[in-house]
Amino acid sequence: MADIFAYIKHADGVAEDSALELMVAAKKIDPAAKVMAVVTGTGANLDKVCKEMAAVYNAVWKIDNAALAYPNAEVVRKALANVLPADGIVLLSHDTFGMDLGPGLSVKMNSTFVADIVGIEGVDGATLKIIRQEFSGQASTHVTCDISGGTVLNLRPGVFQPDGVKAGGDVVDKSGAAGDLSAKRKYLEMVAAEAGDVDITKSEVLVSVGRGIEDQENIELVFDLAKAMGADVSCSRPIVDAKWLEKARQVGTSGQTVKPKVYMAMGISGSFQHLGGIKGNPFIVAVNKNPKAPIFQVADVGIEANILEFIPALTEAIGNL
Amino acid sequence: MEPVLISPAMFKLFGFFPTIIFSMLLPVAGVGLFTYIMARRIAPLVKANPDSRFDRPKERIVNVLKIWLGQYRHPRYMMAGVLHITIFFGFLILSVRSTELVIKGISEGFIMPGLGGILGDIYYFFKDYAATAVFFAVVIAVVRRGIFRPARYDYPASYGHDHTNEAIFVLAVIGTLMVSESLYEAALVAAEIQKGHAATFLAPGTLAWFFKNILLDNSISSLQNMHIAAYYVHDLTFFFFLCFLPMGKHFHVITSLFNVYFMRLERGNVRPVRYGVSDEQLDNLESFGVKKFSDFTWKDILDFYTCADCGRCSDQCPANAVKRPLSPRFISIKGRDYAFSHFPLMGEFVGQEPLIGDVYSDAEIWSCTTCGACEQECPIGIEYINKIVDMRRGMVDDGNVPQSLQKPMSSLEKRGNPYGKMEKKRSEWTKDLEGCDVKLFENGDAADTLYFVDSITSFDDRMQLVARATAKILCAAGVDFGILGKDEKDSGNEVKRFGEEMLFQDLKSHNTEVIKESGVKKIVTSDPHAYNALKNEYKDLPPVEHISQVVVNAVAAGKLRLKGVTDEEAGRVYTYHDPCYLGRHNCLYEEPRSAIDAIPGIRRVEMLKSRDRSFCCGGGGLMLFYEPEEEQRMGVLRVKMAQKAGANVIVTACPFCLVNMEDAIKVAGLEGKMQAIDLSELISEHIEQ
Amino acid sequence: MEILVCVKRVPDTSENEITINKGGNDIERDDLVYSVNEWDNYAVEEAIQIVDKVGGSVTVVTVGDSESEEILRREMAMGANNGLLLTDDAFEGSDGKGIATILKAAVGKGKYDLILTGAQADEGAAQVGGMLAAMMDYPYASLVNRIEVGDGKLKVGREIEGGNQEMNEIELPCVLSIQTGINEPRYVGIRGIRKVASVEIPAMGAGDLGLDAGSIGAGAAKVKRVDYFVPDTGEGAEMLTGSTEEIIAKLIEYLKSKGGLK
């Protein structure tokens, strides 16, 4: 079985959560495989991350180059394609960077590619069997992937929960093999999302509203409930796309990451992009008129009701306490 | 016999210049200029699209007699109405005198044919009172416009400058005409008295009589000068006014007769994309809708000319009341100003840029709920809905549709309903219905009557209760009915009104086909929008009735018996809200009221704005998906009106009204104090088994 | 600028309920409505807007069958100048790489400065764009939510975590995958679609594209879907039952104990 390489994303000298998730996934593919952490970057921050990963992975391959100071997928792809062995199993997190890197990397390494994996069943000879979802999570599928010539696998963030198991190994400097890292795409700058009048990432209690609110004017009801609870208001992506609330209130992978104690999901279906923004295992209350909404699988308490009626009733009851 | 005073026809200015020259020049110049101006004004009508207004002359003449001559709509605003009626009738009466005067200046002693004898005496008697009444009406009007300044004449800054000065100017001109004519006569009669001749009788209390009394002691020469001066002031003012009329809002003095003659005769329907182009030929048209000015029909442009800037339409417009960027009055005024500036009196006709963006804004045109209050109110027959729909057609043709409407329109195309729900679920509401079997034509059942449920009542959780209630009423009344189920598509009333004409045609031809296949002889619906579409926009269908009509007929025939109110209900006060598409557009005001009143013991009050003055709930169909810029919801204003009338239950006969009322009750914080109920629900709760 | 936009005909997820068929090998397709993939539609709108500004033309291409023509027509009704249908029985069963291979051959038959795809489609793989770019050695940027046209290059913004926007400069020719919200797509009415109903849309098969069977289709696919299934949902939420008052009372108890009420 080929070696497994987990690409580690990091910022300011700290590895992202996905770093540990990739290790868990790797063990599911092959408990006996040698799993290398691959870290690109430059300078002291790079060394810090390599040291951190050295405690977890069997080995850490460091690729140090000024061109890699910012993780530009076009540059990283070149580096990895030059450094990694052709039959390697490369693991990426299916985040915006993984989406940028994975498909092209698989072509350059002449290997297969599977995106957004939510489950790993195992390897049978040269065939890896995994689980994916289609149709915005409404159907699950079993997929087989030929890994004989290597493969690039994008794993859904948050699915492979770290189990604290560590390995431990050395840091190996592979910078020399990186090769020509010139690219036709250049990173310019980061434009930060507009700061809103509220920072939901610091909120302890959130009342979050989704498409079930139906109309912009009904959003007042949500604010009334939040006020009664002493909570802040957040929302899912469709509410921001419709411009009913500002982007700063969006919870999700393309929005804010929140860590509240209590999360009220009102009229939210529970897509993984939304749930991906909720960390820290809060107490989740879901209210939705569709009993089959995926949110009920992750919520602690569920109520099948129309939020347009339920919210005002709840606000009134809290007001009467 | 020597005349008392030298008449204008014989007078010589400074002793040698015959003023008769003025008497001849003024009319020639005046009429000549007027003709030229009118020709320029008519030019854009000639270049405009055709309109079909020459049919049914008898009904049109009745309209002219009732609305134009009878000033039928004017008293809806009592003070302004009475003032205007006075000035209007005064003008009609005095027009004879004015014409006579003009000719008198050329041919001394000219008397209008027919006014020689006793008829003339009677006429002259009344015309002086008319002139006096007009004068006082003008004075009151000036005070009202200048000092009290009623709000409906206001000009928001974005629309330009305030027109109060123009209004007062014209009132002054009219006043001048009255005064100068009276002075002309008074001077002559004063001279007659002074010289001891037989004095022409002047009706006491009139302006002329009053002036005569003041002038009794003036010298003959001053009376002579006054007589001549007053004549030429009148003559000049008269022709000035004639030429001034087509320059502004007083154009309506000339055009209103025609505008009322050409007024719409049908209600509830929207005009075709182009007159003369059948539905089948629509695909061949280059462009749909009104994108530039010449895409309007000639009647539209006549409407613009006719607008008297009175503001009654905007005063009644619900969109305007909630401060959406729509004020119907300015649709007309901006149209008129555009016509004047682009078809100027002198010079080239200027090229035509797109209307949307330059003259009208997107939001202005999408804000309209098509409630028809504006058209109902306009005293001179100006229409708005057709223009707005035509501009929407233009925007749809260009792909300029608000994002929030694109999804429901696409769902209507794919699934036949704006919610995107699956066709086979359209009849699911029948599942929880006890004691009443609803036949399904899709299964091959046959029945006499079709209950056309339409989309919101079929799919919305809340409205399904209305569907069940309606079914129960039909069962109890012994009606043999069925529903189309998955074969039914949205009636498309709003699809047409939002400018997606071809999608409407698709829905219409599909529904027409399945209705014909079902073999029903009658259609019943609980949705006024469906009622309107099936009755007024579809062709060759069996007769359509609203459920309120069924109830009233069934109660009268003894087929349906209603039990009295419960103790709890006895303590409530009910009020009926007229849905726009049942009331104004289809004149069904009494049946729903009779249906409610058929419940023994029910207490019902009327809101101030009821029947054809009912205030739109906010709109239905695709309007529920539109995100307007507004200060508050129409529904909130309406439930407050219900409160003000002393009611705590609003009964309505339209699912969209019900949605908007129930939402408004929550938003206005009136839960527990006000509730809304559908007519079908109310009736079905009282069916005596 | 000559722009090629790759579009896909997919079941409309919001208007459909997706259920697995009895055999477990596909979803139930009888009652489905199809339309152009939402992300692809944003890409076409973006292409039209670019061409409106700098001139050129927009070509929409899809790999599919005769039914796929309807989405090409719809995008042409929206304003795309040309349509191209890539159809051949041999394409059946292609995996992501196979599709990218077919598209690459089509790109080779034309001369395009910019190739756009939607960020993802019904399978949620978000892969074809990146693969196509790498096969052609074109630079790639995914999840693009902003494009500024420069001289021989573009300035693009990518939507990344936290709602931040990563600005990049990318050389032409390149491939971009487009994220929703980049623009407001214009409405396409039935009339517009009927206007293009009889326009000829050229079709190309494996032979026209010079593709050999070994690189496409089910035979060449190394990633294969085995079945569709409904996962065991596990415990999930504790559903509260009873009257609304009872439910609210229970909920308030929970909220109090978890610190949800202040």
Coordinates of N, CA and C in Angstrom, one line a residue, chain B residues 402-554:
Chain B
P402 N -36.6 41.6 -11.2 CA -36.0 41.5 -9.9 C -35.6 40.0 -9.6
Q403 N -34.5 39.8 -9.0 CA -34.0 38.4 -8.6 C -35.1 37.6 -7.9
S404 N -35.8 38.3 -6.9 CA -36.7 37.6 -6.1 C -37.9 37.0 -6.9
L405 N -38.1 37.6 -8.1 CA -39.3 37.1 -8.9 C -38.8 36.0 -9.8
Q406 N -37.5 35.9 -10.1 CA -37.1 34.9 -11.1 C -37.4 33.5 -10.8
K407 N -37.1 33.2 -9.5 CA -37.3 31.8 -9.1 C -38.8 31.4 -9.2
P408 N -39.7 32.2 -8.6 CA -41.1 31.7 -8.7 C -41.6 31.7 -10.2
M409 N -41.1 32.6 -11.0 CA -41.5 32.5 -12.5 C -40.9 31.2 -13.1
S410 N -39.7 30.9 -12.7 CA -39.2 29.7 -13.3 C -39.9 28.4 -12.8
S411 N -40.3 28.5 -11.5 CA -41.1 27.4 -10.9 C -42.5 27.3 -11.6
L412 N -43.0 28.4 -11.9 CA -44.3 28.4 -12.6 C -44.2 27.8 -14.0
E413 N -43.1 28.0 -14.6 CA -42.8 27.4 -15.9 C -42.6 25.9 -15.8
K414 N -41.9 25.5 -14.8 CA -41.5 24.1 -14.8 C -42.6 23.3 -14.0
R415 N -43.2 23.9 -13.0 CA -44.1 23.1 -12.1 C -45.5 23.5 -12.1
G416 N -45.8 24.7 -12.8 CA -47.2 25.2 -12.8 C -47.6 25.8 -11.5
N417 N -46.7 26.1 -10.6 CA -47.0 26.8 -9.4 C -45.7 27.6 -8.9
P418 N -45.9 28.7 -8.3 CA -44.7 29.5 -8.0 C -43.8 28.9 -6.8
Y419 N -44.3 27.9 -6.1 CA -43.5 27.4 -5.0 C -42.6 26.3 -5.4
G420 N -42.7 25.8 -6.6 CA -41.8 24.7 -7.0 C -42.2 23.4 -6.5
K421 N -43.5 23.3 -5.9 CA -43.9 22.0 -5.4 C -44.3 21.1 -6.5
M422 N -44.3 19.8 -6.2 CA -44.6 18.8 -7.2 C -46.1 18.8 -7.6
E423 N -46.3 18.6 -8.9 CA -47.7 18.6 -9.4 C -48.6 17.6 -8.6
K424 N -48.0 16.4 -8.4 CA -48.9 15.4 -7.8 C -49.3 15.7 -6.4
K425 N -48.7 16.8 -5.8 CA -49.1 17.1 -4.4 C -50.2 18.2 -4.4
R426 N -50.7 18.5 -5.6 CA -51.7 19.6 -5.7 C -53.0 19.2 -5.0
S427 N -53.3 17.9 -5.0 CA -54.6 17.5 -4.4 C -54.4 16.9 -3.0
E428 N -53.2 17.1 -2.4 CA -53.0 16.5 -1.1 C -53.9 17.1 0.0
W429 N -54.4 18.3 -0.2 CA -55.3 18.9 0.8 C -56.6 18.2 1.0
T430 N -56.9 17.4 0.0 CA -58.2 16.6 0.1 C -58.1 15.5 1.1
K431 N -56.9 15.1 1.5 CA -56.7 13.9 2.3 C -57.3 14.0 3.6
D432 N -57.2 15.2 4.3 CA -57.7 15.3 5.6 C -59.1 15.8 5.7
L433 N -59.8 15.6 4.6 CA -61.2 16.1 4.5 C -62.2 15.0 5.0
E434 N -62.9 15.3 6.1 CA -63.8 14.3 6.5 C -65.2 14.6 6.1
G435 N -66.0 13.6 5.8 CA -67.4 13.8 5.5 C -67.7 14.4 4.1
C436 N -66.7 14.5 3.3 CA -67.0 15.2 2.0 C -66.0 14.6 1.0
D437 N -66.6 14.1 -0.1 CA -65.7 13.4 -1.1 C -65.4 14.4 -2.2
V438 N -64.2 14.6 -2.5 CA -63.8 15.5 -3.6 C -63.4 14.7 -4.8
K439 N -64.1 14.9 -5.9 CA -63.8 14.1 -7.1 C -62.5 14.6 -7.7
L440 N -61.8 13.7 -8.3 CA -60.5 14.1 -9.0 C -60.7 13.8 -10.5
F441 N -60.7 14.8 -11.3 CA -60.8 14.6 -12.7 C -59.6 13.9 -13.2
E442 N -58.5 14.0 -12.6 CA -57.3 13.3 -13.1 C -57.5 11.8 -13.0
N443 N -58.4 11.4 -12.1 CA -58.6 9.9 -12.0 C -59.7 9.4 -12.9
G444 N -60.3 10.4 -13.7 CA -61.4 9.9 -14.6 C -62.7 10.2 -14.0
D445 N -62.8 10.8 -12.8 CA -64.2 11.1 -12.3 C -64.8 12.2 -13.2
A446 N -66.1 12.3 -13.1 CA -66.8 13.3 -13.8 C -67.7 14.1 -12.9
A447 N -67.9 15.4 -13.2 CA -68.8 16.2 -12.3 C -69.3 17.3 -13.1
D448 N -70.3 18.0 -12.5 CA -71.0 19.2 -13.1 C -70.1 20.4 -13.1
T449 N -69.5 20.5 -11.9 CA -68.8 21.8 -11.5 C -67.3 21.5 -11.2
L450 N -66.5 22.5 -11.6 CA -65.1 22.4 -11.3 C -64.8 23.4 -10.2
Y451 N -64.2 22.9 -9.1 CA -63.6 23.8 -8.1 C -62.2 24.0 -8.5
F452 N -62.0 25.3 -9.0 CA -60.6 25.6 -9.4 C -59.9 26.2 -8.2
V453 N -59.0 25.4 -7.6 CA -58.4 25.7 -6.3 C -57.3 26.8 -6.5
D454 N -56.5 26.7 -7.5 CA -55.3 27.5 -7.8 C -54.2 27.2 -6.8
S455 N -53.0 27.8 -7.0 CA -51.8 27.4 -6.4 C -51.7 27.6 -4.9
I456 N -52.0 28.8 -4.4 CA -51.7 29.0 -3.0 C -52.7 28.2 -2.1
T457 N -53.9 28.1 -2.5 CA -54.9 27.4 -1.8 C -54.6 25.9 -1.8
S458 N -53.9 25.4 -2.8 CA -53.6 24.0 -2.9 C -52.4 23.6 -2.1
F459 N -51.4 24.5 -2.0 CA -50.1 24.1 -1.4 C -49.8 24.7 -0.1
D460 N -50.3 25.9 0.2 CA -49.9 26.6 1.4 C -50.6 25.9 2.6
D461 N -49.9 25.6 3.7 CA -50.5 24.9 4.8 C -51.7 25.6 5.3
R462 N -51.6 26.9 5.5 CA -52.7 27.7 6.0 C -53.9 27.7 5.1
M463 N -53.6 27.9 3.8 CA -54.7 28.1 2.8 C -55.4 26.8 2.5
Q464 N -54.7 25.7 2.8 CA -55.4 24.4 2.6 C -56.7 24.3 3.5
L465 N -56.6 25.0 4.6 CA -57.8 25.0 5.5 C -59.0 25.7 4.7
V466 N -58.6 26.7 3.9 CA -59.7 27.4 3.1 C -60.2 26.4 2.0
A467 N -59.3 25.7 1.5 CA -59.7 24.7 0.4 C -60.7 23.7 1.0
R468 N -60.4 23.2 2.2 CA -61.3 22.2 2.8 C -62.6 22.9 3.2
A469 N -62.5 24.1 3.7 CA -63.8 24.8 4.1 C -64.7 25.0 2.9
T470 N -64.0 25.4 1.8 CA -64.8 25.6 0.5 C -65.4 24.3 0.1
A471 N -64.6 23.2 0.1 CA -65.2 21.9 -0.3 C -66.4 21.5 0.6
K472 N -66.3 21.8 1.9 CA -67.4 21.4 2.8 C -68.6 22.2 2.4
I473 N -68.4 23.5 2.0 CA -69.6 24.3 1.6 C -70.2 23.7 0.4
L474 N -69.4 23.4 -0.6 CA -69.9 22.8 -1.8 C -70.7 21.5 -1.6
C475 N -70.1 20.7 -0.7 CA -70.8 19.4 -0.4 C -72.1 19.7 0.3
A476 N -72.1 20.6 1.3 CA -73.3 20.9 2.0 C -74.4 21.5 1.1
A477 N -74.0 22.3 0.1 CA -74.9 22.9 -0.8 C -75.4 21.9 -1.9
G478 N -74.8 20.7 -1.8 CA -75.3 19.7 -2.8 C -74.7 19.9 -4.2
V479 N -73.5 20.6 -4.3 CA -72.9 20.8 -5.6 C -72.1 19.6 -6.0
D480 N -72.3 19.2 -7.2 CA -71.5 18.0 -7.7 C -70.2 18.6 -8.3
F481 N -69.1 18.4 -7.6 CA -67.9 19.1 -8.1 C -66.7 18.2 -8.0
G482 N -65.7 18.6 -8.7 CA -64.4 17.9 -8.7 C -63.3 18.9 -8.8
I483 N -62.0 18.4 -8.6 CA -60.9 19.3 -8.8 C -60.0 18.7 -9.9
L484 N -59.1 19.5 -10.5 CA -58.2 19.0 -11.5 C -57.0 18.4 -10.9
G485 N -56.7 18.7 -9.7 CA -55.5 18.1 -9.1 C -54.2 18.4 -9.8
K486 N -53.5 17.3 -10.2 CA -52.2 17.6 -10.8 C -52.2 18.2 -12.2
D487 N -53.4 18.1 -12.8 CA -53.6 18.7 -14.1 C -53.8 20.2 -14.0
E488 N -54.0 20.7 -12.8 CA -54.3 22.1 -12.7 C -53.0 22.9 -12.6
K489 N -52.9 24.0 -13.4 CA -51.7 24.8 -13.2 C -52.2 26.2 -12.7
D490 N -51.3 27.0 -12.3 CA -51.7 28.3 -11.8 C -52.5 29.1 -12.8
S491 N -53.5 29.8 -12.3 CA -54.4 30.5 -13.3 C -53.6 31.6 -14.0
G492 N -52.5 32.1 -13.4 CA -51.6 33.0 -14.1 C -52.0 34.5 -14.1
N493 N -53.0 34.8 -13.2 CA -53.4 36.2 -13.2 C -52.3 37.2 -13.0
E494 N -51.4 36.9 -12.0 CA -50.3 37.8 -11.8 C -49.1 37.6 -12.8
V495 N -49.1 36.4 -13.4 CA -48.0 36.2 -14.4 C -48.2 37.1 -15.5
K496 N -49.5 37.3 -15.9 CA -49.8 38.2 -16.9 C -49.5 39.7 -16.5
R497 N -49.9 40.0 -15.2 CA -49.7 41.3 -14.8 C -48.3 41.7 -14.4
F498 N -47.4 40.7 -14.3 CA -46.0 41.0 -14.1 C -45.3 41.0 -15.4
G499 N -46.0 40.9 -16.5 CA -45.4 41.1 -17.8 C -44.9 39.8 -18.5
E500 N -45.0 38.6 -17.9 CA -44.5 37.4 -18.6 C -45.7 36.8 -19.4
E501 N -45.9 37.5 -20.5 CA -47.1 37.2 -21.3 C -47.1 35.8 -21.9
M502 N -45.9 35.4 -22.3 CA -45.9 34.1 -23.0 C -46.1 32.9 -22.0
L503 N -45.6 33.1 -20.8 CA -45.8 32.1 -19.7 C -47.2 32.1 -19.4
F504 N -47.9 33.2 -19.4 CA -49.3 33.3 -19.1 C -50.1 32.5 -20.2
Q505 N -49.7 32.7 -21.5 CA -50.3 32.0 -22.6 C -50.2 30.5 -22.4
D506 N -49.0 30.1 -22.0 CA -48.8 28.7 -21.8 C -49.8 28.1 -20.7
L507 N -49.8 28.8 -19.6 CA -50.7 28.4 -18.5 C -52.1 28.4 -19.0
K508 N -52.5 29.4 -19.7 CA -53.9 29.6 -20.1 C -54.3 28.5 -21.1
S509 N -53.4 28.2 -22.0 CA -53.8 27.2 -23.0 C -53.9 25.8 -22.3
H510 N -52.9 25.5 -21.4 CA -53.0 24.3 -20.7 C -54.2 24.1 -19.9
N511 N -54.6 25.1 -19.0 CA -55.7 25.1 -18.2 C -57.0 25.0 -19.0
T512 N -57.1 25.8 -20.1 CA -58.3 25.7 -20.9 C -58.5 24.3 -21.5
E513 N -57.4 23.7 -21.9 CA -57.6 22.4 -22.5 C -58.1 21.4 -21.4
V514 N -57.5 21.4 -20.2 CA -57.9 20.4 -19.2 C -59.3 20.7 -18.7
I515 N -59.7 22.0 -18.7 CA -61.0 22.3 -18.2 C -62.0 21.8 -19.2
K516 N -61.7 22.0 -20.5 CA -62.6 21.5 -21.5 C -62.7 20.0 -21.5
E517 N -61.6 19.3 -21.3 CA -61.6 17.9 -21.3 C -62.5 17.3 -20.1
S518 N -62.5 18.1 -19.0 CA -63.3 17.6 -17.9 C -64.7 17.6 -18.1
G519 N -65.2 18.4 -19.1 CA -66.6 18.5 -19.4 C -67.5 19.2 -18.4
V520 N -66.9 20.0 -17.5 CA -67.7 20.7 -16.5 C -68.6 21.8 -17.2
K521 N -69.7 22.1 -16.5 CA -70.5 23.2 -17.0 C -70.4 24.5 -16.3
K522 N -69.8 24.4 -15.1 CA -69.6 25.6 -14.3 C -68.3 25.5 -13.5
I523 N -67.7 26.7 -13.2 CA -66.5 26.7 -12.5 C -66.8 27.5 -11.2
V524 N -66.3 27.0 -10.1 CA -66.3 27.8 -8.8 C -64.9 27.9 -8.3
T525 N -64.7 29.1 -7.7 CA -63.3 29.2 -7.1 C -63.5 30.1 -5.8
S526 N -62.5 29.9 -4.9 CA -62.5 30.7 -3.7 C -61.3 31.7 -3.8
D527 N -60.7 31.8 -4.9 CA -59.6 32.7 -5.1 C -59.9 33.8 -6.2
P528 N -60.1 35.0 -5.7 CA -60.5 36.1 -6.6 C -59.5 36.3 -7.8
H529 N -58.3 36.0 -7.6 CA -57.3 36.2 -8.7 C -57.6 35.1 -9.8
A530 N -57.9 33.9 -9.3 CA -58.3 32.9 -10.3 C -59.6 33.2 -11.0
Y531 N -60.5 33.7 -10.1 CA -61.8 34.1 -10.6 C -61.6 35.2 -11.7
N532 N -60.8 36.2 -11.5 CA -60.6 37.2 -12.5 C -60.0 36.7 -13.7
A533 N -59.0 35.8 -13.6 CA -58.3 35.3 -14.8 C -59.2 34.5 -15.6
L534 N -59.9 33.5 -14.9 CA -60.8 32.6 -15.7 C -61.9 33.4 -16.3
K535 N -62.4 34.4 -15.6 CA -63.6 35.1 -16.2 C -63.2 36.1 -17.2
N536 N -62.1 36.8 -17.0 CA -61.8 38.0 -17.9 C -60.7 37.8 -18.8
E537 N -59.7 36.9 -18.5 CA -58.6 36.7 -19.3 C -58.6 35.5 -20.2
Y538 N -59.3 34.5 -19.7 CA -59.4 33.2 -20.5 C -60.6 33.4 -21.4
K539 N -60.7 32.5 -22.5 CA -61.8 32.6 -23.4 C -62.5 31.2 -23.5
D540 N -63.8 31.3 -23.8 CA -64.5 30.1 -24.1 C -64.6 29.1 -23.0
L541 N -64.6 29.6 -21.8 CA -64.8 28.7 -20.6 C -66.2 28.7 -20.1
P542 N -66.6 27.6 -19.4 CA -67.9 27.7 -18.8 C -68.0 28.8 -17.8
P543 N -69.2 29.3 -17.4 CA -69.3 30.4 -16.5 C -68.6 30.2 -15.2
V544 N -68.0 31.3 -14.6 CA -67.2 31.2 -13.4 C -67.9 31.9 -12.3
E545 N -68.0 31.3 -11.1 CA -68.6 31.9 -9.9 C -67.6 31.9 -8.8
H546 N -67.8 32.9 -7.9 CA -67.0 32.9 -6.7 C -67.8 32.2 -5.6
I547 N -67.2 31.6 -4.6 CA -67.8 30.8 -3.6 C -68.9 31.6 -2.9
S548 N -68.7 32.9 -2.7 CA -69.7 33.8 -2.0 C -71.0 33.8 -2.8
Q549 N -70.9 33.7 -4.1 CA -72.1 33.7 -4.9 C -72.8 32.4 -4.7
V550 N -72.1 31.3 -4.6 CA -72.7 30.0 -4.4 C -73.4 29.9 -3.1
V551 N -72.7 30.5 -2.1 CA -73.3 30.5 -0.7 C -74.6 31.3 -0.7
V552 N -74.6 32.5 -1.3 CA -75.8 33.3 -1.3 C -77.0 32.6 -2.0
N553 N -76.7 32.0 -3.2 CA -77.7 31.3 -4.0 C -78.2 30.1 -3.2
A554 N -77.3 29.3 -2.5 CA -77.7 28.1 -1.8 C -78.5 28.5 -0.6

